[in-house]
Amino acid sequence: MLDELNPAQREVVELRRHCVAVACPGAGKTKTIATKAAVLLAEPNATVGAVTFSKDAAVELRDRILALAGSGAKKRLLAGTFHSLSYKQLGGDGSERPDIATDGDRWVLVGQALEEAELDWKIEDAIGAIEVIKTNFGDVQDGTHEARLYRAYQHALERNAKIDFQDMLRLAVEGLQRGTLKPYPFTYLLVDEFQDTDPLQYQWVALHAQAGSIVTVVGDDDQSIYGFRSALGFRGMESFIRQFDAQPVVLGSNYRCKAEILAAADKVIQNNHDRIPKTLVAQKGPGGIVQFNRYDDEYAEAVAAIEALAPALREGKSAAILARTNRILDPVEAVCRSHGVKYYRASGKSILSRPEAALMCNLLEIIQKVKANGLDALLGFAGVGAHELRLLHSKLGPALEQRQKKELVGFGVSEETADRYRDLMKRLAEWRSLCDRQFFSLILDGVREWMMQHAAADQARRAITTTYDVLSRLNGPFSERLEFLRRQNNELVPDALVLTTMHSSKGREWSATWLIRCEETVIPDDGSTEAEERRLFYVALTRAKDVLGVSTAKKNPTSRFVIEAGLA
């Protein structure tokens, strides 16, 4: 096993003291962890703990370790997430473990807590505030809105005899600190993605180190991109080195990226100051393709990216388009749909799955007379209530038709509803006339304009715009366009183009990647620090093995990170 490791990897495996392995992108960190665990399990009576951040990662790491160590080591290996291992500890004294609140439970209980605390906050914002407090051991300043919210929420959990996801780790750490819970009797403890640990997770690891476990943590401060989740990043890794006199070992050999790609990424990350110094070496050598372009708009950019990545997909290689946010991927999905390109939206939901997209398609089918019914949903979208819809049907029957305003008001509906009803019926007649003459573009423009009038939410407006963008790029009657639109090509198949965010790309790699909308105000985003945004861009750059494309639309100036990389 050791013969397959480079000198730095081998040093990590052979160390029998606290160690911080600083692993650059593509450094083979999982291989290093698995090999070290297998070597440790070869020691008589040694027990090994392996901690990851996700269940899937824990299962994968456990399988890789046992493949090297053999099934006989199974009883001396415990692999899991921070939360799963903490939850097991809560029942370590023989008591029954508390019930975990579901997402639905939490949503209701947070709503109750907001009402009790007399706070007019969105539930999503309240959940975020509570999570920050729990990550910091439940510390909150007395007299603040956050303190009122947190205490009301905790009381609600207690009334229902539940704990939430964050409580698993918080209660385990508190129990370990008080001595009411016992640490795991690991001889050795291995922790993956250590740069992503928050204060609670760091303390859980530290308490096991203080209890006698020899700890090896693996991570990369340059890939710390979860500051919004209170990840400690560089500070956590430096703190662990100081607190436990841990040996730092830099795994600087990159086995993923061609030299040109790694060089561009290294130029960017060198501009961050609080980082562990490291020298990156591209083991694959030169031969990578790196290019940068600016396009007139996001649709021209999407077309260019898709066309540039098509050769890789045709050759059976993997390819992905990365964006700062999920929303930026909407135009790319629209182009994939209209061009018949297989794709897989790996992060977030497709905007075309929104109900407004389906409603727009239904309206076009009614215009073309493919469907006879469906006006109720459209009138409801325009603000007509269920009671008034029942009144209209009681007077007009199932087939709604145009009537004078005075007559409609006589049915008992409001004047506003009468106006909205007459407006839709008038437009429907005009659109059907245009459809008979095959003026499909005019109809699409009119339908979009009418739907945008009644769409209040930003996501609803995005769904309407994206659906319009796809359909306007197709030809033929609406029935044919909708059949094309509804084809299921958003599936994870080997030859699908992956559409994902820069955050979700972490831990993944593709033969060819394209980073879109690399502009000021997009990346760096104003909602994060420049250093964290630079780390995010660094992560995105280092996903590519052989081909890297970076581009912008001409809406904003080119991102400073593109300039730092020497691409513009």
Coordinates of C-alpha atoms in Angstrom, one line a residue, residues 39-397:
V39 CA -2.2 0.6 8.2
L40 CA -3.4 1.6 11.7
L41 CA -5.9 -1.2 11.8
A42 CA -3.1 -3.6 11.2
E43 CA -1.8 -2.7 14.7
P44 CA -3.1 -5.2 17.3
N45 CA -6.1 -3.9 19.2
A46 CA -6.0 -0.5 17.6
T47 CA -9.4 1.2 17.1
V48 CA -9.9 3.8 14.4
G49 CA -12.6 6.5 14.0
A50 CA -13.2 8.2 10.7
V51 CA -15.3 11.4 10.5
T52 CA -16.7 13.0 7.4
F53 CA -19.4 15.6 6.7
S54 CA -21.9 13.6 4.8
K55 CA -23.4 10.1 5.1
D56 CA -22.4 9.2 1.5
A57 CA -18.8 10.3 2.1
A58 CA -18.7 8.2 5.4
V59 CA -19.9 5.1 3.6
E60 CA -17.4 5.5 0.7
L61 CA -14.5 6.1 3.1
R62 CA -15.5 3.1 5.2
D63 CA -15.7 0.8 2.1
R64 CA -12.3 2.0 0.9
I65 CA -10.7 1.4 4.3
L66 CA -12.1 -2.1 4.6
A67 CA -11.1 -2.9 1.0
L68 CA -7.5 -2.3 2.1
A69 CA -7.7 -3.5 5.7
G70 CA -9.9 -6.5 5.1
S71 CA -13.3 -7.4 6.6
G72 CA -11.6 -8.6 9.8
A73 CA -10.9 -5.0 10.8
K74 CA -14.6 -4.1 10.6
K75 CA -15.3 -4.3 14.4
R76 CA -12.4 -1.9 15.1
L77 CA -13.5 0.8 12.6
L78 CA -16.2 3.3 13.2
A79 CA -16.9 5.7 10.3
G80 CA -19.7 8.3 10.4
T81 CA -20.6 12.0 10.3
F82 CA -20.1 14.4 13.1
H83 CA -23.8 14.3 13.8
S84 CA -24.3 10.6 13.6
L85 CA -21.4 9.9 15.9
S86 CA -22.6 12.5 18.4
Y87 CA -26.1 11.2 18.4
K88 CA -24.8 7.7 19.3
Q89 CA -23.0 9.3 22.2
L90 CA -26.2 10.8 23.6
G91 CA -27.4 7.3 24.5
G92 CA -24.0 6.1 25.7
D93 CA -25.1 6.1 29.4
G94 CA -27.9 3.6 28.6
S95 CA -30.6 6.3 28.5
E96 CA -33.0 6.5 25.5
R97 CA -31.8 8.9 22.8
P98 CA -34.1 11.9 22.3
D99 CA -36.4 12.1 19.3
I100 CA -35.1 14.2 16.3
A101 CA -37.3 16.9 14.9
T102 CA -38.1 16.6 11.2
D103 CA -37.8 19.5 8.9
G104 CA -41.6 19.9 9.1
D105 CA -41.5 19.8 12.9
R106 CA -38.8 22.5 12.9
W107 CA -40.7 24.7 10.5
V108 CA -43.8 24.7 12.7
L109 CA -41.9 25.1 15.9
V110 CA -39.8 28.0 14.6
G111 CA -43.1 29.7 13.5
Q112 CA -44.5 29.2 17.0
A113 CA -41.3 30.6 18.5
L114 CA -41.5 33.7 16.3
E115 CA -45.1 34.3 17.4
E116 CA -44.1 33.8 21.1
A117 CA -41.1 36.1 20.7
E118 CA -43.3 38.7 18.8
L119 CA -40.9 38.9 15.9
D120 CA -42.0 39.5 12.3
W121 CA -39.2 37.5 10.7
K122 CA -39.2 35.1 7.8
I123 CA -38.9 31.5 9.0
E124 CA -35.8 30.9 6.9
D125 CA -34.1 33.9 8.5
A126 CA -35.1 32.7 12.0
I127 CA -33.7 29.2 11.3
G128 CA -30.4 30.7 10.2
A129 CA -30.1 32.8 13.3
I130 CA -30.9 29.7 15.5
E131 CA -28.2 27.6 13.7
V132 CA -25.6 30.3 14.3
I133 CA -26.4 30.4 18.0
K134 CA -26.2 26.6 18.3
T135 CA -22.9 26.5 16.4
N136 CA -21.5 28.9 19.0
F137 CA -22.5 26.6 21.9
G138 CA -25.9 28.3 22.5
D139 CA -24.2 31.6 23.5
V140 CA -26.4 34.6 22.8
Q141 CA -26.5 38.1 24.2
D142 CA -29.3 38.7 26.6
G143 CA -32.0 41.1 25.7
T144 CA -31.6 40.7 21.9
H145 CA -34.2 39.6 19.4
E146 CA -32.1 36.5 18.8
A147 CA -32.1 35.6 22.5
R148 CA -35.9 35.8 22.7
L149 CA -36.2 33.7 19.5
Y150 CA -33.7 31.1 20.6
R151 CA -35.2 30.5 24.1
A152 CA -38.8 30.4 22.7
Y153 CA -37.6 27.8 20.1
Q154 CA -35.8 25.7 22.7
H155 CA -38.9 25.7 24.9
A156 CA -41.0 24.6 22.0
L157 CA -38.6 21.7 21.3
E158 CA -38.6 20.7 25.0
R159 CA -42.5 20.8 25.1
N160 CA -42.4 18.3 22.2
A161 CA -39.6 16.2 23.7
K162 CA -37.4 16.7 20.6
I163 CA -34.0 17.9 19.7
D164 CA -33.0 19.3 16.3
F165 CA -30.1 18.4 14.0
Q166 CA -27.7 21.0 15.6
D167 CA -28.6 19.8 19.1
M168 CA -27.0 16.4 18.5
L169 CA -23.5 17.9 18.4
R170 CA -24.2 20.6 20.9
L171 CA -25.5 18.2 23.6
A172 CA -22.7 15.7 22.9
V173 CA -20.0 18.4 23.3
E174 CA -21.7 19.7 26.5
G175 CA -21.9 16.1 27.9
L176 CA -18.2 15.5 27.1
Q177 CA -17.2 18.8 28.7
R178 CA -19.2 18.0 31.9
G179 CA -18.1 14.4 32.0
T180 CA -21.6 13.0 31.8
L181 CA -20.8 11.5 28.4
K182 CA -17.7 9.5 27.5
P183 CA -15.6 10.1 24.5
Y184 CA -15.1 7.3 22.0
P185 CA -12.1 5.2 23.0
F186 CA -10.4 5.7 19.6
T187 CA -6.7 4.9 19.5
Y188 CA -6.6 7.0 16.3
L189 CA -9.1 9.5 14.9
L190 CA -9.1 10.7 11.3
V191 CA -11.1 13.7 10.2
D192 CA -11.8 14.7 6.6
E193 CA -12.5 18.2 5.2
F194 CA -11.3 19.7 8.5
Q195 CA -11.3 23.2 7.1
D196 CA -15.2 23.0 7.1
T197 CA -15.5 22.4 10.8
D198 CA -17.4 24.9 12.8
P199 CA -16.6 25.7 16.5
L200 CA -18.8 22.8 17.8
Q201 CA -17.2 20.3 15.5
Y202 CA -13.7 21.6 16.3
Q203 CA -14.4 21.2 20.0
W204 CA -15.7 17.6 19.5
V205 CA -12.4 16.7 17.8
A206 CA -10.4 18.5 20.4
L207 CA -12.1 16.8 23.3
H208 CA -11.2 13.4 21.8
A209 CA -7.6 14.5 21.3
Q210 CA -7.5 15.5 25.0
A211 CA -9.0 12.1 25.9
G212 CA -6.0 10.4 24.3
S213 CA -6.9 9.8 20.7
I214 CA -4.1 10.5 18.2
V215 CA -5.8 12.7 15.7
T216 CA -5.0 13.2 12.0
V217 CA -7.0 16.0 10.3
V218 CA -7.0 16.4 6.5
G219 CA -8.2 19.6 4.7
D220 CA -7.3 22.6 2.7
D221 CA -7.7 26.1 4.1
D222 CA -7.7 27.4 0.5
Q223 CA -10.9 25.4 -0.1
S224 CA -12.7 26.7 2.9
I225 CA -15.9 28.1 1.2
Y226 CA -18.5 27.7 4.0
G227 CA -17.9 30.8 6.1
F228 CA -21.6 31.4 6.1
R229 CA -22.0 28.1 8.0
S230 CA -19.4 29.3 10.6
A231 CA -16.6 27.1 9.1
L232 CA -13.3 27.9 10.8
G233 CA -11.1 27.4 7.7
F234 CA -7.5 28.6 8.2
R235 CA -8.2 29.7 11.8
G236 CA -9.3 26.2 12.7
M237 CA -6.3 24.4 11.1
E238 CA -3.8 26.9 12.6
S239 CA -5.5 26.5 16.0
F240 CA -5.3 22.7 16.0
I241 CA -1.6 22.9 15.1
R242 CA -0.9 25.2 18.0
Q243 CA -3.2 23.6 20.6
F244 CA -1.9 20.0 20.0
D245 CA 1.5 20.6 18.6
A246 CA 0.3 18.8 15.5
Q247 CA 2.7 18.1 12.7
P248 CA 1.7 20.0 9.5
V249 CA 2.3 18.1 6.2
V250 CA 1.5 19.7 2.9
L251 CA 0.2 17.4 0.2
G252 CA 1.0 19.7 -2.7
S253 CA 1.0 17.2 -5.6
N254 CA -2.0 17.7 -7.8
Y255 CA -3.0 14.6 -9.8
R256 CA -6.0 16.2 -11.5
C257 CA -5.2 19.4 -13.4
K258 CA -2.9 20.0 -16.3
A259 CA -0.2 22.5 -15.4
E260 CA -1.8 25.5 -17.2
I261 CA -5.0 25.1 -15.2
L262 CA -3.3 24.7 -11.9
A263 CA -1.0 27.7 -12.6
A264 CA -4.0 29.9 -13.2
A265 CA -5.6 28.8 -10.0
D266 CA -2.4 29.2 -8.0
K267 CA -2.1 32.8 -9.2
V268 CA -5.5 33.6 -7.9
I269 CA -5.2 32.0 -4.4
Q270 CA -1.8 33.6 -3.8
N271 CA -3.7 36.9 -3.3
N272 CA -5.2 35.7 -0.1
H273 CA -3.1 36.5 3.0
D274 CA -4.4 34.3 5.8
R275 CA -3.5 30.9 4.4
I276 CA -1.0 28.1 5.0
P277 CA 1.8 28.5 2.4
K278 CA 2.0 25.6 -0.1
T279 CA 3.7 24.9 -3.4
L280 CA 1.5 23.2 -5.9
V281 CA 2.9 20.7 -8.4
A282 CA 0.9 19.5 -11.5
Q283 CA 1.8 15.9 -11.7
K284 CA 0.0 15.5 -15.1
G285 CA 2.4 18.1 -16.6
P286 CA 1.5 20.6 -19.4
G287 CA -1.0 20.3 -22.2
G288 CA -4.1 21.9 -20.7
I289 CA -6.3 24.3 -22.6
V290 CA -7.3 27.5 -20.8
Q291 CA -9.4 30.2 -22.5
F292 CA -11.3 33.4 -21.7
N293 CA -14.0 35.2 -23.6
R294 CA -16.6 37.9 -23.2
Y295 CA -20.1 37.7 -24.8
D296 CA -22.9 40.1 -25.6
D297 CA -25.4 38.5 -23.2
E298 CA -25.9 35.4 -21.1
Y299 CA -27.6 33.5 -23.9
A300 CA -24.7 34.0 -26.3
E301 CA -22.4 32.9 -23.4
A302 CA -24.4 29.8 -22.7
V303 CA -24.4 28.8 -26.4
A304 CA -20.6 29.3 -26.6
A305 CA -20.0 27.2 -23.4
I306 CA -22.2 24.4 -24.6
E307 CA -20.6 24.3 -28.0
A308 CA -17.1 24.4 -26.5
L309 CA -17.9 21.4 -24.2
A310 CA -19.7 19.3 -26.8
P311 CA -16.5 17.7 -28.2
A312 CA -15.5 16.4 -24.8
L313 CA -19.0 14.9 -24.3
R314 CA -18.9 13.3 -27.8
E315 CA -15.6 11.7 -26.9
G316 CA -17.1 10.1 -23.8
K317 CA -15.5 12.5 -21.4
S318 CA -17.2 14.5 -18.6
A319 CA -18.0 18.2 -18.8
A320 CA -19.7 20.8 -16.6
I321 CA -20.8 24.4 -16.5
L322 CA -20.3 26.1 -13.2
A323 CA -21.9 29.3 -11.9
R324 CA -21.8 31.4 -8.8
T325 CA -25.5 30.8 -8.1
N326 CA -28.2 28.4 -9.2
R327 CA -30.2 31.2 -10.8
I328 CA -27.4 32.0 -13.3
L329 CA -27.8 28.5 -14.7
D330 CA -31.4 29.2 -15.9
P331 CA -30.3 30.6 -19.3
V332 CA -28.0 27.7 -19.8
E333 CA -30.8 25.2 -19.1
A334 CA -33.0 27.2 -21.6
V335 CA -30.3 26.8 -24.3
C336 CA -29.9 23.1 -23.5
R337 CA -33.6 22.5 -23.8
S338 CA -34.0 24.5 -27.0
H339 CA -30.9 22.8 -28.6
G340 CA -31.8 19.3 -27.4
V341 CA -28.7 18.9 -25.4
K342 CA -28.7 16.3 -22.6
Y343 CA -27.9 17.9 -19.3
Y344 CA -28.2 17.3 -15.6
R345 CA -28.9 20.1 -13.2
A346 CA -26.9 18.9 -10.2
S347 CA -27.6 21.8 -7.7
G348 CA -31.0 23.3 -7.0
K349 CA -34.2 22.7 -8.8
S350 CA -34.9 23.4 -12.4
I351 CA -36.7 26.6 -12.8
L352 CA -38.8 24.9 -15.5
S353 CA -40.3 22.7 -12.7
R354 CA -42.0 25.7 -11.2
P355 CA -45.8 25.8 -11.5
E356 CA -45.7 29.0 -13.5
A357 CA -43.9 27.2 -16.2
A358 CA -46.5 24.5 -16.4
L359 CA -49.3 27.2 -16.3
M360 CA -47.7 29.0 -19.2
C361 CA -47.6 25.8 -21.2
N362 CA -51.3 25.1 -20.4
L363 CA -52.3 28.5 -21.6
L364 CA -50.5 28.0 -25.0
E365 CA -52.3 24.7 -25.4
I366 CA -55.7 26.4 -24.7
I367 CA -54.8 29.0 -27.3
Q368 CA -54.0 26.4 -29.9
K369 CA -57.2 24.5 -28.7
V370 CA -55.2 21.4 -27.9
K371 CA -56.9 21.7 -24.5
A372 CA -60.5 22.8 -23.9
N373 CA -60.3 23.5 -20.1
G374 CA -57.8 25.0 -17.7
L375 CA -59.0 28.6 -17.4
D376 CA -59.7 28.3 -13.7
A377 CA -56.0 28.0 -12.9
L378 CA -55.2 31.0 -15.1
L379 CA -57.9 33.1 -13.6
G380 CA -56.7 32.0 -10.1
F381 CA -53.2 33.1 -11.2
A382 CA -54.6 36.5 -12.1
G383 CA -56.1 36.9 -8.6
V384 CA -59.6 35.5 -9.0
G385 CA -60.6 33.7 -5.8
A386 CA -62.3 30.2 -5.6
H387 CA -65.6 31.7 -4.4
E388 CA -65.9 34.0 -7.4
L389 CA -64.8 31.2 -9.8
R390 CA -67.7 29.1 -8.4
L391 CA -70.1 32.0 -9.0
L392 CA -68.9 32.3 -12.6
H393 CA -69.3 28.6 -13.3
S394 CA -72.8 28.5 -11.7
K395 CA -73.9 31.1 -14.2
L396 CA -71.8 30.2 -17.3
G397 CA -71.4 26.4 -16.9

